[in-house]
Every structure is written in structure tokens, then in C-alpha cells.
Amino acid sequence: MDPVLDREMEEAYREEGYVLVEGLLDRGELAALEEIVPALSRRLLARPDENEHLFEKDGAGRILALRCIHNLLEQHPLFKELARKKRLLELVSRFMSPRLFFYRGIMVLKQRGVGSAFPWHQDFAYWGKGRPELAGCWIALKNAGLENGCLEVIPGSHKWGILKVAERDPGKPLLSSEQEARAIPVPVKAGGAIVFHSLLVHRSKPNRSAEDRWAIVYEYSAPEFENGLHRFDRHCGWDPYTDRLLELK
């Protein structure tokens, strides 16, 4: 990558808390990943009593569609292959460290017509321990736009510190009206990615369009900030990423 562009991305990440990168995955890689989803969805929908996934439901509690898949690396080898892909690791390491620990992988499926909203939040506030030095890589498998619920972010909100969701009044908005007025949408074309700090405040609106919005989210941590996180070798049975492993396809 152009060194000047590299520095601009690093500055944007420091100041805004996120960067948008187009074309991280090519058409062939997207097609291979998309091909997995229907069969995987059928398998998980047939086991609604398990907690590996979440569902969209109607007012009567009836399942409408699959919403989220957890433990993604255990669902198919291609997800593990993607998590260790050289170009993805090199991208994330620009903002973290040459050595990365994998924290978690999920797929979010905001399905056409039924995909629900996700309110303002910080990822670290829900599941983090220790220091919030983690980065998420949100990879669009399908186009994410205003109509089907692309991410909205508050630029610079990663500097606000941890907003203690569990301790706040459930009836009180997480953000003030002044803070929320700073929000901007971040549309992403299929194959593109958003790399963002774990304290960046973000949300997504419902999908009321005729187009699905599918994305994969991988979270990575630098080893010097592990502080109680599940290390890659403990959590997934892999060794931590090293400079040598970054060279693997």
C-alpha cells in the first residue's frame, strides 16, 4: 500500500475510531462465503434451543429468520481461513500490532424485510475485560446501504471511554441528542470492510428493503493488551498469530 495512504488510514483510525476499506475480498471469495450461508442457516434454524445463534422473531415469539451466528470459526473451515488471511491481518495490524490474538467471530444477517435495528452501543462495553485495545473488522458479504441497515457511527466516540451499559437506566438513552446528531452512516459495498475501535459507538437501523445485509465481524487484540481476554490458542485451539503466520495465505 502507498505509505502516504497508510499514514492517512492510521491517522483516521486514531482520530475518528474507524476506517473504511473497499475491496478487501474479491468476487470469488464472496461467492464462496455466500454459498455456505443457506445450508448453515437451515442447520442452525433446526436447532433453535441452542445458544450459538440468535433469531428474528415476531410479536408472538415465532422465529422469522436467523439473525446472528456465534462461534463462527467452528461453523465452517472457510471462516477460519478468512480469519487468518494475510491481507486481513495486515490491515488490522496497522492499527494494533504485528502480532494479533483472535477474540471472536460472528456473522450478522440483517435479512430483507425483517432485519431488526441494533441500538447505540460499544462492543467492548458488552464483553470486554481489561483494557479496551481491540479492533473489529466488519466485512460486508452483501452491499450495506441506507435502505438495508448499514452501520452508523459517531466519529471520535472511541475517545469517550467505556459507557457502562449495564449500570445505566434502561429507560435513559445511551447518547445525548447532541452526541447523536454527530452520527454518520457508513455504506459499504460487498467485499469492503470497516475496521473500528472497540469503543466506537455505533448502531444499525432495520432492514425494510428487499435486499439482505450480511456481514462477518472478527475481533482482534494485540498481545500486550490481552488482560484477561481469551487468547487465540485457548479460545480456538490455534497458536497466537506471529510474524511467520502473517505470511500464510
Short mmCIF file of C-alpha atoms in Angstrom, two decimals:
data_model
loop_
_atom_site.label_atom_id
_atom_site.label_comp_id
_atom_site.label_asym_id
_atom_site.label_seq_id
_atom_site.Cartn_x
_atom_site.Cartn_y
_atom_site.Cartn_z
CA MET A 1 0.00 0.00 0.00
CA ASP A 2 1.06 3.60 -0.62
CA PRO A 3 2.92 4.82 2.53
CA VAL A 4 1.04 8.13 2.41
CA LEU A 5 -2.32 6.34 2.25
CA ASP A 6 -1.13 4.08 5.06
CA ARG A 7 -0.42 7.08 7.29
CA GLU A 8 -3.76 8.65 6.40
CA MET A 9 -5.58 5.47 7.43
CA GLU A 10 -3.69 5.28 10.71
CA GLU A 11 -4.46 8.94 11.44
CA ALA A 12 -8.15 8.41 10.61
CA TYR A 13 -8.30 5.41 12.94
CA ARG A 14 -6.68 7.36 15.78
CA GLU A 15 -8.90 10.42 15.37
CA GLU A 16 -12.21 9.01 14.12
CA GLY A 17 -12.06 5.47 15.53
CA TYR A 18 -12.67 3.69 12.23
CA VAL A 19 -11.56 3.35 8.61
CA LEU A 20 -13.44 2.13 5.54
CA VAL A 21 -11.55 -0.14 3.13
CA GLU A 22 -13.04 -1.14 -0.20
CA GLY A 23 -12.29 -4.40 -1.97
CA LEU A 24 -10.86 -6.45 0.89
CA LEU A 25 -12.47 -9.59 -0.60
CA ASP A 26 -12.83 -10.35 -4.30
CA ARG A 27 -15.88 -11.75 -6.08
CA GLY A 28 -14.69 -15.34 -5.85
CA GLU A 29 -14.13 -15.13 -2.11
CA LEU A 30 -17.52 -13.51 -1.61
CA ALA A 31 -19.27 -16.17 -3.68
CA ALA A 32 -17.60 -18.99 -1.70
CA LEU A 33 -18.66 -17.47 1.62
CA GLU A 34 -22.20 -16.68 0.46
CA GLU A 35 -22.63 -20.26 -0.72
CA ILE A 36 -22.16 -21.50 2.84
CA VAL A 37 -24.90 -19.38 4.38
CA PRO A 38 -28.14 -21.09 3.22
CA ALA A 39 -27.14 -24.58 4.39
CA LEU A 40 -25.66 -23.20 7.60
CA SER A 41 -28.84 -21.24 8.27
CA ARG A 42 -31.02 -24.32 7.76
CA ARG A 43 -28.85 -26.34 10.12
CA LEU A 44 -28.96 -23.72 12.86
CA LEU A 45 -32.67 -22.99 12.45
CA ALA A 46 -33.30 -26.69 13.01
CA ARG A 47 -31.69 -26.34 16.49
CA PRO A 48 -33.47 -23.33 17.99
CA ASP A 49 -32.82 -24.45 21.56
CA GLU A 50 -29.06 -23.94 21.25
CA ASN A 51 -27.37 -20.64 22.01
CA GLU A 52 -24.96 -20.45 19.11
CA HIS A 53 -27.21 -18.12 17.20
CA LEU A 54 -29.96 -15.55 17.57
CA PHE A 55 -33.21 -15.19 15.70
CA GLU A 56 -35.55 -12.53 14.40
CA LYS A 57 -38.98 -13.15 15.98
CA ASP A 58 -42.44 -11.72 15.59
CA GLY A 59 -44.59 -10.35 18.40
CA ALA A 60 -45.78 -13.85 19.29
CA GLY A 61 -42.24 -15.17 19.60
CA ARG A 62 -42.31 -17.12 16.35
CA ILE A 63 -38.97 -17.37 14.57
CA LEU A 64 -38.86 -15.40 11.33
CA ALA A 65 -35.22 -15.67 10.31
CA LEU A 66 -31.68 -16.23 11.52
CA ARG A 67 -30.14 -13.01 12.81
CA CYS A 68 -26.70 -13.87 14.16
CA ILE A 69 -24.27 -16.80 14.17
CA HIS A 70 -21.78 -17.06 17.00
CA ASN A 71 -18.65 -19.24 17.27
CA LEU A 72 -18.17 -18.62 13.58
CA LEU A 73 -14.81 -20.31 13.21
CA GLU A 74 -16.33 -23.59 14.33
CA GLN A 75 -19.08 -23.47 11.70
CA HIS A 76 -17.02 -23.93 8.52
CA PRO A 77 -13.30 -24.08 7.54
CA LEU A 78 -13.67 -21.07 5.23
CA PHE A 79 -14.41 -18.82 8.20
CA LYS A 80 -11.18 -19.91 9.87
CA GLU A 81 -9.30 -19.42 6.61
CA LEU A 82 -10.67 -15.89 6.30
CA ALA A 83 -9.76 -15.01 9.90
CA ARG A 84 -6.09 -15.72 9.18
CA LYS A 85 -5.97 -14.32 5.64
CA LYS A 86 -2.80 -12.30 5.12
CA ARG A 87 -4.40 -9.16 3.71
CA LEU A 88 -6.94 -9.01 6.55
CA LEU A 89 -4.30 -9.45 9.25
CA GLU A 90 -2.02 -6.90 7.63
CA LEU A 91 -4.91 -4.43 7.55
CA VAL A 92 -5.84 -4.87 11.21
CA SER A 93 -2.20 -4.94 12.36
CA ARG A 94 -1.71 -1.40 11.00
CA PHE A 95 -3.83 -0.18 13.89
CA MET A 96 -2.90 -2.75 16.53
CA SER A 97 0.30 -4.80 16.47
CA PRO A 98 2.27 -7.10 14.10
CA ARG A 99 1.13 -9.95 16.37
CA LEU A 100 -2.58 -10.44 16.90
CA PHE A 101 -4.76 -12.58 19.09
CA PHE A 102 -8.17 -13.56 17.77
CA TYR A 103 -11.01 -12.80 20.19
CA ARG A 104 -14.27 -13.76 18.48
CA GLY A 105 -16.03 -14.20 15.15
CA ILE A 106 -19.72 -13.72 14.35
CA MET A 107 -21.93 -13.35 11.29
CA VAL A 108 -24.74 -10.81 11.37
CA LEU A 109 -27.63 -11.42 8.99
CA LYS A 110 -29.96 -8.46 8.70
CA GLN A 111 -32.48 -10.22 6.48
CA ARG A 112 -34.67 -8.44 3.94
CA GLY A 113 -37.92 -7.10 5.36
CA VAL A 114 -37.44 -8.47 8.88
CA GLY A 115 -33.93 -7.46 9.96
CA SER A 116 -34.29 -5.53 13.20
CA ALA A 117 -32.40 -2.49 14.46
CA PHE A 118 -29.46 -2.68 16.86
CA PRO A 119 -29.24 0.32 19.22
CA TRP A 120 -26.25 2.51 20.00
CA HIS A 121 -23.50 0.55 21.74
CA GLN A 122 -19.79 -0.07 22.12
CA ASP A 123 -18.66 -3.62 21.50
CA PHE A 124 -16.23 -3.61 24.42
CA ALA A 125 -18.89 -2.49 26.90
CA TYR A 126 -20.72 -5.81 26.43
CA TRP A 127 -17.94 -8.38 26.53
CA GLY A 128 -14.61 -6.78 27.27
CA LYS A 129 -12.23 -7.33 30.15
CA GLY A 130 -9.01 -5.50 30.92
CA ARG A 131 -8.02 -2.70 28.55
CA PRO A 132 -10.22 -1.96 25.53
CA GLU A 133 -7.41 -2.24 22.99
CA LEU A 134 -9.28 -4.35 20.47
CA ALA A 135 -10.26 -3.78 16.86
CA GLY A 136 -13.23 -5.15 14.97
CA CYS A 137 -13.21 -5.88 11.26
CA TRP A 138 -16.75 -5.68 9.83
CA ILE A 139 -16.71 -7.33 6.40
CA ALA A 140 -19.67 -6.85 4.06
CA LEU A 141 -20.71 -10.01 2.21
CA LYS A 142 -23.53 -8.06 0.54
CA ASN A 143 -23.93 -4.35 -0.13
CA ALA A 144 -24.78 -2.43 3.04
CA GLY A 145 -26.59 0.84 2.41
CA LEU A 146 -29.05 3.23 3.98
CA GLU A 147 -32.05 1.15 2.93
CA ASN A 148 -30.95 -2.19 4.37
CA GLY A 149 -29.34 -1.07 7.62
CA CYS A 150 -25.69 -0.15 7.15
CA LEU A 151 -23.68 0.80 10.22
CA GLU A 152 -23.96 4.30 11.63
CA VAL A 153 -21.08 5.60 13.74
CA ILE A 154 -20.23 8.55 15.97
CA PRO A 155 -16.79 9.63 14.72
CA GLY A 156 -14.35 10.14 17.58
CA SER A 157 -16.59 8.46 20.17
CA HIS A 158 -13.88 5.89 20.93
CA LYS A 159 -12.25 8.67 22.96
CA TRP A 160 -15.21 8.91 25.33
CA GLY A 161 -14.15 5.89 27.37
CA ILE A 162 -16.34 2.95 28.32
CA LEU A 163 -20.05 3.74 28.56
CA LYS A 164 -21.26 1.38 31.28
CA VAL A 165 -24.36 -0.06 29.64
CA ALA A 166 -25.23 -2.42 32.47
CA GLU A 167 -25.26 0.37 35.06
CA ARG A 168 -27.30 2.95 33.18
CA ASP A 169 -31.03 3.45 33.49
CA PRO A 170 -32.64 1.16 30.85
CA GLY A 171 -35.15 3.89 30.09
CA LYS A 172 -32.49 6.54 29.53
CA PRO A 173 -30.91 6.98 26.07
CA LEU A 174 -27.25 6.00 25.84
CA LEU A 175 -26.44 9.23 23.99
CA SER A 176 -27.48 12.83 24.36
CA SER A 177 -29.26 14.47 21.44
CA GLU A 178 -26.10 16.50 20.77
CA GLN A 179 -23.97 13.36 20.61
CA GLU A 180 -26.44 11.53 18.40
CA ALA A 181 -26.54 14.48 15.99
CA ARG A 182 -22.91 13.70 15.11
CA ALA A 183 -23.82 10.28 13.70
CA ILE A 184 -22.99 9.42 10.11
CA PRO A 185 -23.91 6.34 8.02
CA VAL A 186 -21.09 4.23 6.59
CA PRO A 187 -22.32 2.40 3.46
CA VAL A 188 -20.08 -0.46 2.35
CA LYS A 189 -20.03 -2.34 -0.94
CA ALA A 190 -19.82 -6.14 -0.85
CA GLY A 191 -16.21 -7.13 -0.21
CA GLY A 192 -15.41 -3.92 1.64
CA ALA A 193 -14.69 -3.66 5.36
CA ILE A 194 -14.86 -1.26 8.28
CA VAL A 195 -12.07 -1.58 10.85
CA PHE A 196 -13.12 0.09 14.09
CA HIS A 197 -12.02 0.55 17.68
CA SER A 198 -13.90 -1.50 20.26
CA LEU A 199 -15.08 1.71 21.98
CA LEU A 200 -16.52 3.32 18.84
CA VAL A 201 -20.23 3.99 19.39
CA HIS A 202 -22.27 2.56 16.53
CA ARG A 203 -25.69 1.18 15.62
CA SER A 204 -27.72 -0.10 12.66
CA LYS A 205 -31.33 0.57 11.63
CA PRO A 206 -33.90 -2.03 10.50
CA ASN A 207 -33.76 -3.62 7.07
CA ARG A 208 -37.06 -2.77 5.42
CA SER A 209 -35.67 -3.23 1.91
CA ALA A 210 -35.82 -6.18 -0.49
CA GLU A 211 -32.06 -6.80 -0.13
CA ASP A 212 -30.34 -8.87 2.57
CA ARG A 213 -27.46 -7.32 4.50
CA TRP A 214 -24.90 -9.96 5.54
CA ALA A 215 -21.62 -9.26 7.29
CA ILE A 216 -18.83 -11.08 9.11
CA VAL A 217 -17.28 -9.46 12.18
CA TYR A 218 -13.89 -10.55 13.52
CA GLU A 219 -12.38 -9.07 16.69
CA TYR A 220 -8.62 -8.96 17.27
CA SER A 221 -6.43 -7.94 20.20
CA ALA A 222 -2.76 -7.05 20.46
CA PRO A 223 -0.92 -9.48 22.81
CA GLU A 224 0.34 -6.68 25.07
CA PHE A 225 -3.28 -5.80 25.84
CA GLU A 226 -4.56 -9.32 26.43
CA ASN A 227 -5.50 -8.65 30.08
CA GLY A 228 -7.91 -11.50 30.63
CA LEU A 229 -9.13 -11.92 27.07
CA HIS A 230 -9.45 -15.40 25.62
CA ARG A 231 -6.15 -15.89 23.86
CA PHE A 232 -6.27 -17.37 20.40
CA ASP A 233 -4.66 -20.66 21.46
CA ARG A 234 -7.06 -21.11 24.40
CA HIS A 235 -10.22 -19.94 22.67
CA CYS A 236 -9.92 -21.62 19.29
CA GLY A 237 -7.19 -24.24 19.54
CA TRP A 238 -4.83 -22.21 17.37
CA ASP A 239 -1.46 -20.70 18.18
CA PRO A 240 -1.31 -16.92 18.56
CA TYR A 241 -0.58 -15.08 15.34
CA THR A 242 3.10 -14.40 14.76
CA ASP A 243 5.06 -12.64 12.04
CA ARG A 244 5.56 -16.02 10.38
CA LEU A 245 1.84 -16.80 10.45
CA LEU A 246 1.05 -13.44 8.86
CA GLU A 247 2.78 -14.74 5.75
CA LEU A 248 0.34 -17.62 5.34
CA LYS A 249 -2.33 -17.41 2.64
#
